[in-house]
Coordinates of C-alpha atoms in Angstrom, one line a residue:
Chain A
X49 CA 16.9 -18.7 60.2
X50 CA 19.1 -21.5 59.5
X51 CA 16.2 -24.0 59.6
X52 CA 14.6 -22.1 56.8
X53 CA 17.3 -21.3 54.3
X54 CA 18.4 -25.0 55.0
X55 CA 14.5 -25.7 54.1
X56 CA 14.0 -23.5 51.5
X57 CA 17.3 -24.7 49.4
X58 CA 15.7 -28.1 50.2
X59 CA 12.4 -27.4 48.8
X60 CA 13.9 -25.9 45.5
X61 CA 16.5 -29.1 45.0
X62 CA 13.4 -31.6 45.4
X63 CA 10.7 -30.5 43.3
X64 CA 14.2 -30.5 40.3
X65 CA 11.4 -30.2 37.2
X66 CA 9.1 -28.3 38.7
X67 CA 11.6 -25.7 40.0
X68 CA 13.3 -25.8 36.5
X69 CA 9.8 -25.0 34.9
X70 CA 9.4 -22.2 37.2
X71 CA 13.1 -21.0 37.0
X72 CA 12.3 -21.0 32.9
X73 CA 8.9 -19.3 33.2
X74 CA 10.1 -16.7 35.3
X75 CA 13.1 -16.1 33.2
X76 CA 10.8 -15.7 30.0
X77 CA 8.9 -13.2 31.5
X78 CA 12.0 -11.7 33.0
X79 CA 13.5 -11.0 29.5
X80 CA 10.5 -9.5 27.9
X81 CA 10.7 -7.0 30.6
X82 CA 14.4 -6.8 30.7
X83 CA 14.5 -6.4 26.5
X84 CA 12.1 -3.8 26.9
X85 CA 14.0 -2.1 29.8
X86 CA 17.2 -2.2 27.7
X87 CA 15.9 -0.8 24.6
X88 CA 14.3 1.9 25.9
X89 CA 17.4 2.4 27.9
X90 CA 19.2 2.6 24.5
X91 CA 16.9 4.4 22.7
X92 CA 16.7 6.8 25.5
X93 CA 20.4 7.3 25.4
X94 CA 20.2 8.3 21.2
X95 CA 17.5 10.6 21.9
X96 CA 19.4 12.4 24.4
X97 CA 22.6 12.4 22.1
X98 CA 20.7 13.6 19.1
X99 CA 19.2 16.8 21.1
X100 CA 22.7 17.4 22.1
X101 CA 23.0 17.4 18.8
X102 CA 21.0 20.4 18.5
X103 CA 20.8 21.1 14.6
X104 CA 18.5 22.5 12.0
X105 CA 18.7 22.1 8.2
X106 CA 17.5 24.8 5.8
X107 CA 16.9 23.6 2.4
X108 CA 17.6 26.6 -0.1
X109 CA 14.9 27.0 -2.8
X110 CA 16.3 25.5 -5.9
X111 CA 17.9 28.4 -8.3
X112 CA 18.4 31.2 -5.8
X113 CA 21.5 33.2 -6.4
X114 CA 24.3 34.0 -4.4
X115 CA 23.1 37.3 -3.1
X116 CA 19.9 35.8 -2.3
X117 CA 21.9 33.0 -0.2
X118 CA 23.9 35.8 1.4
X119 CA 21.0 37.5 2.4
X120 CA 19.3 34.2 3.5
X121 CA 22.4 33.5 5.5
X122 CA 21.9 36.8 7.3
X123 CA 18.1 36.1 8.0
X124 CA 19.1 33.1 9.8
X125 CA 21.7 34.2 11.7
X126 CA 19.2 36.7 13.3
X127 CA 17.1 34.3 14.7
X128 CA 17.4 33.4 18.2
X129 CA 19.3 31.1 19.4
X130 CA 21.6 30.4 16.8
X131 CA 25.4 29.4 17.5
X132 CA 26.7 28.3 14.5
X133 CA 25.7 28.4 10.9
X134 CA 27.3 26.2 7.8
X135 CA 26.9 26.1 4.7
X136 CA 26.7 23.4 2.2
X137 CA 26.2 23.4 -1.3
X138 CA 25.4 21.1 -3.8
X139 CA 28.8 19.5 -4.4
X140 CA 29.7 19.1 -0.8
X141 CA 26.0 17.5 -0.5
X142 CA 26.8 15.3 -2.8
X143 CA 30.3 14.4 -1.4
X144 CA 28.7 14.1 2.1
X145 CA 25.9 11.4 0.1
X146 CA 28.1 9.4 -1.6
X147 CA 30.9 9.0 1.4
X148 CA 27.1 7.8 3.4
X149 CA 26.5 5.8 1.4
X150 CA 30.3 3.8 1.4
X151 CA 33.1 3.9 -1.3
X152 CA 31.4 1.3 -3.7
X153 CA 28.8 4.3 -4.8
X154 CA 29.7 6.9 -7.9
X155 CA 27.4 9.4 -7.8
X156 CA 29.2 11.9 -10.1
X157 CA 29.0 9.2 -13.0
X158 CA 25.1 8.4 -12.8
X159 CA 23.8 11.5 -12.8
X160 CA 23.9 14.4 -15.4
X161 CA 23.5 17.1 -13.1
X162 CA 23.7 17.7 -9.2
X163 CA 19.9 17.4 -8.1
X164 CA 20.8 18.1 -4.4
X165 CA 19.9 21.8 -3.1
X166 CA 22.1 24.1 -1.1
X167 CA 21.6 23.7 2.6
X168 CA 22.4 25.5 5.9
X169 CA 23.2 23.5 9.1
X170 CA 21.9 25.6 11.9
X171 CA 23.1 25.1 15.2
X172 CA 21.4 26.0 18.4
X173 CA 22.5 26.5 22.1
X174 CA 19.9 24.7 23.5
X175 CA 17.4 21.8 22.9
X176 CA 14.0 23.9 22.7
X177 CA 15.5 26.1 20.5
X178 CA 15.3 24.1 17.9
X179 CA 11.6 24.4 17.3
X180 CA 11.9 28.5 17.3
X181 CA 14.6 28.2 14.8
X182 CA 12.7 25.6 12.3
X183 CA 9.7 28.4 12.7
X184 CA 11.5 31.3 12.4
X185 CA 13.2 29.8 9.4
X186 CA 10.3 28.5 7.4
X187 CA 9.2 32.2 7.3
X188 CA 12.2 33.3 5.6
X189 CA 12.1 33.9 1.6
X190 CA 14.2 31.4 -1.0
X191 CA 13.6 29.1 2.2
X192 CA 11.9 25.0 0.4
X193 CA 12.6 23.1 3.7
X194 CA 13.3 23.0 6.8
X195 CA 14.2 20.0 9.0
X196 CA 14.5 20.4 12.5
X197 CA 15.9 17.5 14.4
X198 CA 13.2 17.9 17.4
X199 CA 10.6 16.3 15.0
X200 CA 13.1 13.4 14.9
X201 CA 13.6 13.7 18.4
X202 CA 9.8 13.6 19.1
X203 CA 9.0 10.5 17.2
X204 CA 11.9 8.6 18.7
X205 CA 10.6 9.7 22.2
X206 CA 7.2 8.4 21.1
X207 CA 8.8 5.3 19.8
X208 CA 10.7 5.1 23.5
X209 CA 7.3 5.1 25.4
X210 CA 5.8 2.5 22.9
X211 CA 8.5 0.2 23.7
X212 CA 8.3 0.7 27.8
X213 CA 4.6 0.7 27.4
X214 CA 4.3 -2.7 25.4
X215 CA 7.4 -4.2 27.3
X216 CA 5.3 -3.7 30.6
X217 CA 2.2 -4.7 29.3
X218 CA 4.1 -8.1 28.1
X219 CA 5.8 -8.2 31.6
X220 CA 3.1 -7.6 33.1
X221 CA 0.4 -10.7 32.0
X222 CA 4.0 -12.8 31.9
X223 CA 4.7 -12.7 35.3
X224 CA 1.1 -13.6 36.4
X225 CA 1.6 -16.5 34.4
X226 CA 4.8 -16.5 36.5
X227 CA 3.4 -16.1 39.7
X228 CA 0.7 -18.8 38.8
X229 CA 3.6 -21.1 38.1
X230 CA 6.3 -20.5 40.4
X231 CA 3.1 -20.6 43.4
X232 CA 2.1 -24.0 41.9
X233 CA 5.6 -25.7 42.6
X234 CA 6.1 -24.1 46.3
X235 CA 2.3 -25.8 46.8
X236 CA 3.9 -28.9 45.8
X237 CA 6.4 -28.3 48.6
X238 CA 3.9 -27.2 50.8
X239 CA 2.0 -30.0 50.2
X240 CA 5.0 -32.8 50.5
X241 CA 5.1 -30.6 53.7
X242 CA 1.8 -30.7 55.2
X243 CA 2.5 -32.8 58.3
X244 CA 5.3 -30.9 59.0
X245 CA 2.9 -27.5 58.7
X246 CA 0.5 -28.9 60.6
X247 CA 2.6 -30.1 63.4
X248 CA 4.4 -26.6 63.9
X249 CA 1.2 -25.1 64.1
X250 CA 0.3 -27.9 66.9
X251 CA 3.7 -26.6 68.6
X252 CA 3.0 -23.2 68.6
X253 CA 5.2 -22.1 65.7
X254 CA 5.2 -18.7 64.5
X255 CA 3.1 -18.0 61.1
X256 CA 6.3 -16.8 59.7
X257 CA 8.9 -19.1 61.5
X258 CA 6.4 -21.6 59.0
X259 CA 6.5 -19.1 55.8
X260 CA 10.2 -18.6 55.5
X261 CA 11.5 -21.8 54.0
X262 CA 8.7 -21.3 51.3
X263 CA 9.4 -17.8 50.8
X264 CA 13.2 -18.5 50.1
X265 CA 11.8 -21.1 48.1
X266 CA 9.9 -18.7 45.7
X267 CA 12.8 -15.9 46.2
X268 CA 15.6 -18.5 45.1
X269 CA 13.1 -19.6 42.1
X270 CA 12.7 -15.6 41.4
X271 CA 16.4 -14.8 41.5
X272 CA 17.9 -17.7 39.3
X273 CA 15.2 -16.3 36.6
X274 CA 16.3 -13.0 37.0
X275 CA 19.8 -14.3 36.6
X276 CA 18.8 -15.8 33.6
X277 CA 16.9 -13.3 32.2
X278 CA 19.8 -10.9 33.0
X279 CA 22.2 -12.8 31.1
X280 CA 19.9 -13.4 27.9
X281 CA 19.5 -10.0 27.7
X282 CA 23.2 -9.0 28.0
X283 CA 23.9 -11.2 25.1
X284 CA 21.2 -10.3 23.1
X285 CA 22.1 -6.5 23.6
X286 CA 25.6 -7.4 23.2
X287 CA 25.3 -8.8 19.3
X288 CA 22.7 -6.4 18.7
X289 CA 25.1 -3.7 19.7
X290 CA 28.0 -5.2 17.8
X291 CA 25.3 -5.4 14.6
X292 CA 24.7 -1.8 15.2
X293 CA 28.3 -0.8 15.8
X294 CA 28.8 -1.8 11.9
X295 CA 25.4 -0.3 10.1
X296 CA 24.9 2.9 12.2
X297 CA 28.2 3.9 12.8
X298 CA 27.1 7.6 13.9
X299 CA 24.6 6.2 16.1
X300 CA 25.8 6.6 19.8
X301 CA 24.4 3.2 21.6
X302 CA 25.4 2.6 25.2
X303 CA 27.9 0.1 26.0
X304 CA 26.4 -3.8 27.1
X305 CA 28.1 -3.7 30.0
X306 CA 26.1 -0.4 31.1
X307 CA 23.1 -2.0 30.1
X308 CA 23.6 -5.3 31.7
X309 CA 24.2 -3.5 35.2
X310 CA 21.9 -1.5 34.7
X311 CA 19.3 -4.2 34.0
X312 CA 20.2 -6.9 36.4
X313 CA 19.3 -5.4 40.0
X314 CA 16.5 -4.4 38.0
X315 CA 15.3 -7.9 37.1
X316 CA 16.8 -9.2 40.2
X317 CA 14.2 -7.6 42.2
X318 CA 11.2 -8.2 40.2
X319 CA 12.4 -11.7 39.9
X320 CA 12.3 -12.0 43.9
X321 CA 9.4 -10.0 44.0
X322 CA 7.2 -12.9 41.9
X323 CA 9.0 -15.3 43.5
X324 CA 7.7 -14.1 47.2
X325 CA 4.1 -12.9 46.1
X326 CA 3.6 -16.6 44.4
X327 CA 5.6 -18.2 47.7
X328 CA 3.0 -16.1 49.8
X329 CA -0.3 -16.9 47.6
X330 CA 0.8 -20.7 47.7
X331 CA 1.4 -20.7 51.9
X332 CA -1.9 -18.7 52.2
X333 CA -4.1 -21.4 53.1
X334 CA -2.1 -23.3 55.1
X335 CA -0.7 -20.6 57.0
X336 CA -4.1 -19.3 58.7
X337 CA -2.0 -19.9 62.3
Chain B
X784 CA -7.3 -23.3 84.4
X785 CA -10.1 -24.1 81.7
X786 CA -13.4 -22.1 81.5
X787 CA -16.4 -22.8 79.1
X788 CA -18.7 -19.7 79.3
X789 CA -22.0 -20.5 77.2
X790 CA -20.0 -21.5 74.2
X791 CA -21.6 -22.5 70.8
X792 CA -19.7 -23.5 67.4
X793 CA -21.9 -23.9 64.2
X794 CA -19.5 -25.1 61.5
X795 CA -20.0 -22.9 57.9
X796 CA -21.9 -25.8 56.3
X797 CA -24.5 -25.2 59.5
X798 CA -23.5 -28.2 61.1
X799 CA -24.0 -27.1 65.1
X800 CA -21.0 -29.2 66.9
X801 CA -21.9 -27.9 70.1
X802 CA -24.9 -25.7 71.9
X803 CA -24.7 -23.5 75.2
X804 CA -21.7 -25.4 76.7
X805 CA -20.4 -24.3 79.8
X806 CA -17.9 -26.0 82.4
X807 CA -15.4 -25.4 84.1
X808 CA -12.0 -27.7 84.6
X809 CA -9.6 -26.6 87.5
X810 CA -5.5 -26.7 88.0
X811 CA -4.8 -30.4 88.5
X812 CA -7.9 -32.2 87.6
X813 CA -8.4 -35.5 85.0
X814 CA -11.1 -35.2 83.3
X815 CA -12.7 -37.3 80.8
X816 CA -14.9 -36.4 78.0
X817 CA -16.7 -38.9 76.5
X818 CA -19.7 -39.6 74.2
X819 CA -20.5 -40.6 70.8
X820 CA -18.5 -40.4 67.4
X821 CA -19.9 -36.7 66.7
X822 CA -21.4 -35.4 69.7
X823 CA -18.5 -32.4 69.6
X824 CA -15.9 -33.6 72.0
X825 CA -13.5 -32.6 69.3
X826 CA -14.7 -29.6 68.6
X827 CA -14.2 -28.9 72.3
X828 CA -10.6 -29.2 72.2
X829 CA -9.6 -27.6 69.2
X830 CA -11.9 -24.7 70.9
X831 CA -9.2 -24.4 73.4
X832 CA -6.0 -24.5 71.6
X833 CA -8.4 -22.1 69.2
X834 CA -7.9 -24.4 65.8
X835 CA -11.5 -23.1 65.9
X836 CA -13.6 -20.0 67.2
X837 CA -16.9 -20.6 68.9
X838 CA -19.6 -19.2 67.0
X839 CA -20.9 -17.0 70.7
X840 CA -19.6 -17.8 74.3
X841 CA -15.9 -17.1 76.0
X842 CA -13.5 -20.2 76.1
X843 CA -10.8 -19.4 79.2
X844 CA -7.4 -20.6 79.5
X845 CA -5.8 -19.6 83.2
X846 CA -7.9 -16.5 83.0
X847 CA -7.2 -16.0 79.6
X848 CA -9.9 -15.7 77.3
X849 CA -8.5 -17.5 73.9
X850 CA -11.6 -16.4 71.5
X851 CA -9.6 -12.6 71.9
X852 CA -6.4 -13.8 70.9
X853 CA -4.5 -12.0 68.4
X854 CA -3.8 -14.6 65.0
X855 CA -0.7 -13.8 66.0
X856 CA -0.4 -14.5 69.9
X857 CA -2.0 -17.7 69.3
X858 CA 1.5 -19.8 68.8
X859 CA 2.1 -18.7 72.2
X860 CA -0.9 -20.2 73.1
X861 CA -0.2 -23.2 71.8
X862 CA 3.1 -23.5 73.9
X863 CA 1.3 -23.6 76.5
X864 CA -1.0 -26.5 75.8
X865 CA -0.2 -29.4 74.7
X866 CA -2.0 -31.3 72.1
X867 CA -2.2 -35.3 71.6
X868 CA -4.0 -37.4 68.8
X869 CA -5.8 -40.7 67.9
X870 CA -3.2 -40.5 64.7
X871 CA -0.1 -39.2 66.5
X872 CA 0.9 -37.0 64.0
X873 CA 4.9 -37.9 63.8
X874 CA 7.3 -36.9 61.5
X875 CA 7.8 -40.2 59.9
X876 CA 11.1 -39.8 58.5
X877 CA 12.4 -38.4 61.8
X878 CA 13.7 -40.5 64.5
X879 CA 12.2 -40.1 68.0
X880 CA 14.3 -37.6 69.3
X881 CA 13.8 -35.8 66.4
X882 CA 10.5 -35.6 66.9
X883 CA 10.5 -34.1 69.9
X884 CA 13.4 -31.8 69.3
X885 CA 11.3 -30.5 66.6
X886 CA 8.8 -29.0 68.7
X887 CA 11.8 -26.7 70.8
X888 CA 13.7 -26.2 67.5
X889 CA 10.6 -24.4 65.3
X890 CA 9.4 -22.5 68.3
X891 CA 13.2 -20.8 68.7
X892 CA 14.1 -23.1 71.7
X893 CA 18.2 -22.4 73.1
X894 CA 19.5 -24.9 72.0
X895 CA 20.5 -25.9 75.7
X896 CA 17.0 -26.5 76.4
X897 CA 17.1 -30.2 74.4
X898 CA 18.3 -31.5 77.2
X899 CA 14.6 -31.5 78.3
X900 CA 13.8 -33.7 75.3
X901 CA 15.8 -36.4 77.2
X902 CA 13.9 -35.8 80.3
X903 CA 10.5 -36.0 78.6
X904 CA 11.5 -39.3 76.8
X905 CA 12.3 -40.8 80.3
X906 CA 9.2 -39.4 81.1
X907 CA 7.1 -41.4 78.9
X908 CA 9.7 -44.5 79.3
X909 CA 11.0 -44.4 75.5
X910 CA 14.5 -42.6 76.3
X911 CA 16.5 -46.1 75.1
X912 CA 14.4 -45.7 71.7
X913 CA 15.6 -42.4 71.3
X914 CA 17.3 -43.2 68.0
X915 CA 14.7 -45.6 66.1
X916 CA 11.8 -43.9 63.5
X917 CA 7.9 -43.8 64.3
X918 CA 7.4 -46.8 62.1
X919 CA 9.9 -49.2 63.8
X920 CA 7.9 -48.9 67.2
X921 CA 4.7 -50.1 67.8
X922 CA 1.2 -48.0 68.2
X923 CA 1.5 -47.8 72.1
X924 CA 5.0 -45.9 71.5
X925 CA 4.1 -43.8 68.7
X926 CA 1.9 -42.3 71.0
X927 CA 4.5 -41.8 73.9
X928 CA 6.6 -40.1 71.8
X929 CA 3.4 -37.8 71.1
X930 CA 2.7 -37.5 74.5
X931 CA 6.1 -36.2 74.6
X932 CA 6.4 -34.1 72.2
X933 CA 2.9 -32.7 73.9
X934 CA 5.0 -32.0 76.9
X935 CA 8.1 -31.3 75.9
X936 CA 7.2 -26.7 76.4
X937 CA 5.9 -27.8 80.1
X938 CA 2.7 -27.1 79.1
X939 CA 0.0 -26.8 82.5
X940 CA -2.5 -28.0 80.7
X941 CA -2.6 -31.6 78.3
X942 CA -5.3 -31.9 75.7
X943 CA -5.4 -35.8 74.5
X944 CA -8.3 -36.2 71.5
X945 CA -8.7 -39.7 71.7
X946 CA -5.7 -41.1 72.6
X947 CA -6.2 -44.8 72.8
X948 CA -8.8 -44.6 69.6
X949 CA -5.9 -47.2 67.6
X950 CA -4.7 -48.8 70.5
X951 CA -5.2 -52.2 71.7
X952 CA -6.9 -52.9 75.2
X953 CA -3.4 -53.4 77.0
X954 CA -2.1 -50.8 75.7
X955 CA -4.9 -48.3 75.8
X956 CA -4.7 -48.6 79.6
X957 CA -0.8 -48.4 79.4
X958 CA -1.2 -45.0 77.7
X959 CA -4.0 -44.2 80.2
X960 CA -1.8 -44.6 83.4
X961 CA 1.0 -42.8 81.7
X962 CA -1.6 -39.5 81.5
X963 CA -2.7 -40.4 84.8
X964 CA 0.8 -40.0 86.2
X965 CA 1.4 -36.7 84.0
X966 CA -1.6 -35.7 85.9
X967 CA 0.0 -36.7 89.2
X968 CA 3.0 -34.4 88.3
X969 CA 1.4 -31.8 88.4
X970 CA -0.4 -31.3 85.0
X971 CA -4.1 -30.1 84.2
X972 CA -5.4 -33.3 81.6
X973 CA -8.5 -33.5 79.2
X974 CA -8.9 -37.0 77.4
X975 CA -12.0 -37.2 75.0
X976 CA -12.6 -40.7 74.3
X977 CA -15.7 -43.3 73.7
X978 CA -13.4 -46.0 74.8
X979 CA -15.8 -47.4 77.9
X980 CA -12.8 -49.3 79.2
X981 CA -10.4 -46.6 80.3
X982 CA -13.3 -44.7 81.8
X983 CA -14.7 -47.0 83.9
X984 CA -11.8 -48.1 85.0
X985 CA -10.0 -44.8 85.9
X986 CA -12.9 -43.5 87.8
X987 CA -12.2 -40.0 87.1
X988 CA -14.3 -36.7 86.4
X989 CA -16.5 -37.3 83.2
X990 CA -17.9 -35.1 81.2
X991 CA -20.8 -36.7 79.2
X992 CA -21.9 -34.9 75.9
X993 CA -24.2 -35.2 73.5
X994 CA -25.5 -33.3 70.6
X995 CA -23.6 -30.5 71.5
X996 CA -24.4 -30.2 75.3
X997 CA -23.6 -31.3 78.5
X998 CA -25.4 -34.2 79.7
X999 CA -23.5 -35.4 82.7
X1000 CA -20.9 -34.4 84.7
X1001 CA -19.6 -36.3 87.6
X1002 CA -16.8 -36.1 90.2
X1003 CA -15.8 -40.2 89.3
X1004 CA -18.2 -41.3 87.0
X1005 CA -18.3 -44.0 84.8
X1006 CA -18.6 -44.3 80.9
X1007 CA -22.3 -44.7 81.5
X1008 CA -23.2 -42.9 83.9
X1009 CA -23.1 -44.4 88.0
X1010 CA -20.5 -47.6 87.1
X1011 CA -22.3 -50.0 88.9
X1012 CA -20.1 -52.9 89.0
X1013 CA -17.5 -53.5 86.3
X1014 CA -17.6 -57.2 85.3
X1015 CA -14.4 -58.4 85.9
X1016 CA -14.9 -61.7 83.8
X1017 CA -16.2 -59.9 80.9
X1018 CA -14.5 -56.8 80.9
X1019 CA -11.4 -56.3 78.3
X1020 CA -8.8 -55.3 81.3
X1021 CA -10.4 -58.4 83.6
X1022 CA -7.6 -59.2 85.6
X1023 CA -5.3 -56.2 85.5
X1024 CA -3.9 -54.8 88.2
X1025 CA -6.4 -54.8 90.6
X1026 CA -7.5 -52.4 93.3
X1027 CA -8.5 -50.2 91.1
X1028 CA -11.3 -52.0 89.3
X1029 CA -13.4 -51.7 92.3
X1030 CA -15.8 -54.8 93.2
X1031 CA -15.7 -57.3 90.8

């Protein structure tokens, strides 16, 4: 075992470029993977805080009166599922705008009259309520919109699977190139090798007492690119969070450090997964005992 | 201790090294094989420490038939057969020692057992060159160092693919005797050679081939065929140690 680590750490020092190149490549790929990993891991974490959300708005038709409100008000708090009901009318709409939109806007001054409508905020116990609510509500008289936040929900869901699907399929063709790499500079080890091989097959050495050195080889090469892949990430996520942190305030992101651990055993293991496979592809031929 | 049974190899490129071989080589003999560049004496060998299947026929190693082997019981094979070449096949940027450490250290030798690496280098006279590298000695010791390292697992049986193929005259028969006292010890040798010189003057078993097949085998033959008289004048070792040469 010592021979090997001894002549896999070797292996990786010597070919210095080549081992650089493959360190790179890998990491490349690593980070595509990793960047995909840790925005769907974000985006996953704002799709589950927006269904704990759990809230409807009903738009009230422009120009119904208070009784019909009241009576609306009742309608909805009949439906299933409801726990909580608010009201907000046009001037608090307004108010609600304007402090959105940051203290630089004047709303009041622009515009002759309030164009917002009356709303309820409906909110519901549990997540697939929401959908039953929206219905129910949209069949309710004096009733011009309804938004339910599972629509929201959905298309940021879809927008989740896009990014894991894409981030794979980039992963994916990146870490062949990887594998075609990092198996092309444990050859050249192999190769600077050969008499060695061939003599320890003479000798009666074991097919895998002759793999290991290259397969610590490829797993080093794997590992420092998860490393760096890891890292790239992190600090990509980090200023992306601290960008987000000021623009989206009410947008619950996780922190990078969750995301870092998260992602790094992740891309560890891949990393020493390509590493081995192209270690293993590169011994193959020599290695026939 | 070596068996052919009706053994054929055709190479993939239909090149047919050998065709309906079958001999049989027991504990303790010396045995030459000899015949021209490409009749399949190598082929023969590497049969044996199974670098190559025969394409029909049983190749048996004390009993053991190696064409059954497991890919992965063959090392074990190979432990117990040692291997020599024309080209030596040292580490060059080990020293001596080294070199036949080598063999005990990637097979998971104790480490207590390098203490035969010392014995094996007294063996083949080279244990005050212990320290120098393959290219500081000459061709004859390159080769004892092989030889060695070829013995250094106490293999019963030696396998040398012509040994003496980039050796001088001199030497060649140097190399020779040393086998031919391996032998003595106790261990089951195979030489494959075209080298006329060390044959005939040896006067052990031979094994002719050609094309693939057996052509002559004899108990203490001669390079071509019955040696009738080896010239003494003429011949390369004329004037060696005598006795041996028979009548000159």
């Amino acid at each position: 075992m010592r021979y090997a680590l001894a002549e896999g750490a070797q292996g990786f020092v010597r070919n210095g470029l080549m081992s650089a190149a493959s360190v790179l490549i890998t990491a490349v790929t690593l980070m595509a993977l990793g960047g995909a990993l840790a925005a769907a891991g974000a985006l996953d974490h704002v799709a589950a805080a927006l269904a704990r959300q759990l809230q409807v708005v009903v738009y009230v038709r422009p120009g119904a009166g208070p009784g019909k409100i009241a009576s609306l008000r009742d309608g909805l708090a009949r439906l299933p599922g409801v726990v909580r009901l608010e009201y907000v009318s046009p001037h608090d709409a307004l108010g609600r705008l304007e402090s959105q939109l940051g203290p630089g806007a004047r709303l009041r001054g622009l515009l002759a009259h309030n164009p917002l409508p009356p709303s309820f905020v409906v909110s519901a116990a549990r997540p697939q309520d929401l959908r039953t609510i929206a219905d129910g509500a949209r069949n309710l008289p004096d009733v011009d919109d309804v938004r339910d936040g599972g629509r929201v929900l959905d298309r940021l869901l879809a927008v989740v699977r896009a990014i894991r699907l894409g981030g794979t399929a980039a992963g994916v063709v990146l870490a062949c190139v990887a594998l075609v790499v990092i198996a092309g500079t444990v050859r050249l080890t192999v190769f600077a090798r050969r008499a060695e091989i061939e003599v320890m097959r003479l000798v009666g050495a074991t097919a895998w007492f002759i793999r290991w050195p290259f397969v610590i080889e490829g797993a080093v090469t794997g590992a420092c690119g998860a490393c760096g892949a890891a890292a790239a990430v992190a600090a990509g996520y980090w200023l992306i969070v601290r960008g987000a942190a000021r623009a989206l305030p009410f947008v619950p992101l996780p922190g990078p450090g969750e995301v870092a651990v998260d992602v790094v055993w992740k891309l560890l293991v891949w990393g020493v997964v390509i590493g081995v496979t192209a270690s293993l592809l590169a011994v193959r031929r020599y290695v026939r005992v | 201790m070596l068996r052919f049974a009706d053994v054929s190899k055709t190479y993939a490129k239909g090149v047919r090294a050998l065709a309906g071989v079958s001999l049989d080589i027991a504990a303790g003999e010396f045995v030459f094989i000899v015949g021209p560049t490409a009749a399949g004496k190598s082929t023969l060998l590497k049969l044996v420490y199974r670098e190559e299947l025969p394409t029909r026929g049983a190749v048996l190693v004390n009993g053991l038939d190696v064409t059954r082997l497991r890919p992965r019981d063959v090392p074990f094979l190979r432990r117990r057969v040692g291997v020599v070449f024309q080209d030596f096949r040292l580490l060059p940027r080990k020293t001596v020692w080294e070199n036949v450490a080598f063999a005990l250290e990637v097979t998971g030798a104790p480490p207590r057992a390098e203490g035969r690496v010392v014995e094996v280098l007294e063996t083949v006279g080279l244990a005050g060159r212990a320290d120098a590298l393959p290219g500081e000695l000459s061709a004859g010791q390159q080769q004892r160092v092989s030889i060695a390292r070829a013995l250094v697992h106490r293999p019963p049986l030696l396998l040398a693919d012509e040994p003496t193929g980039n050796l001088d005259p001199d030497t060649s028969w140097e190399i020779t005797q040393l086998l031919a006292r391996i032998n003595a010890a106790g261990t089951t040798v195979v030489v494959t050679t075209h080298d006329t010189a060390i044959v005939d003057r040896l006067r052990r078993r031979v094994i002719a081939i050609d094309a693939g097949t057996v052509v002559r085998d004899e108990a203490q033959g001669g390079y071509a065929g019955t040696v009738a008289a080896p010239s003494a004048a003429g011949g390369p070792y004329g004037g060696g140690e005598g006795g041996s040469d028979g009548a000159a």
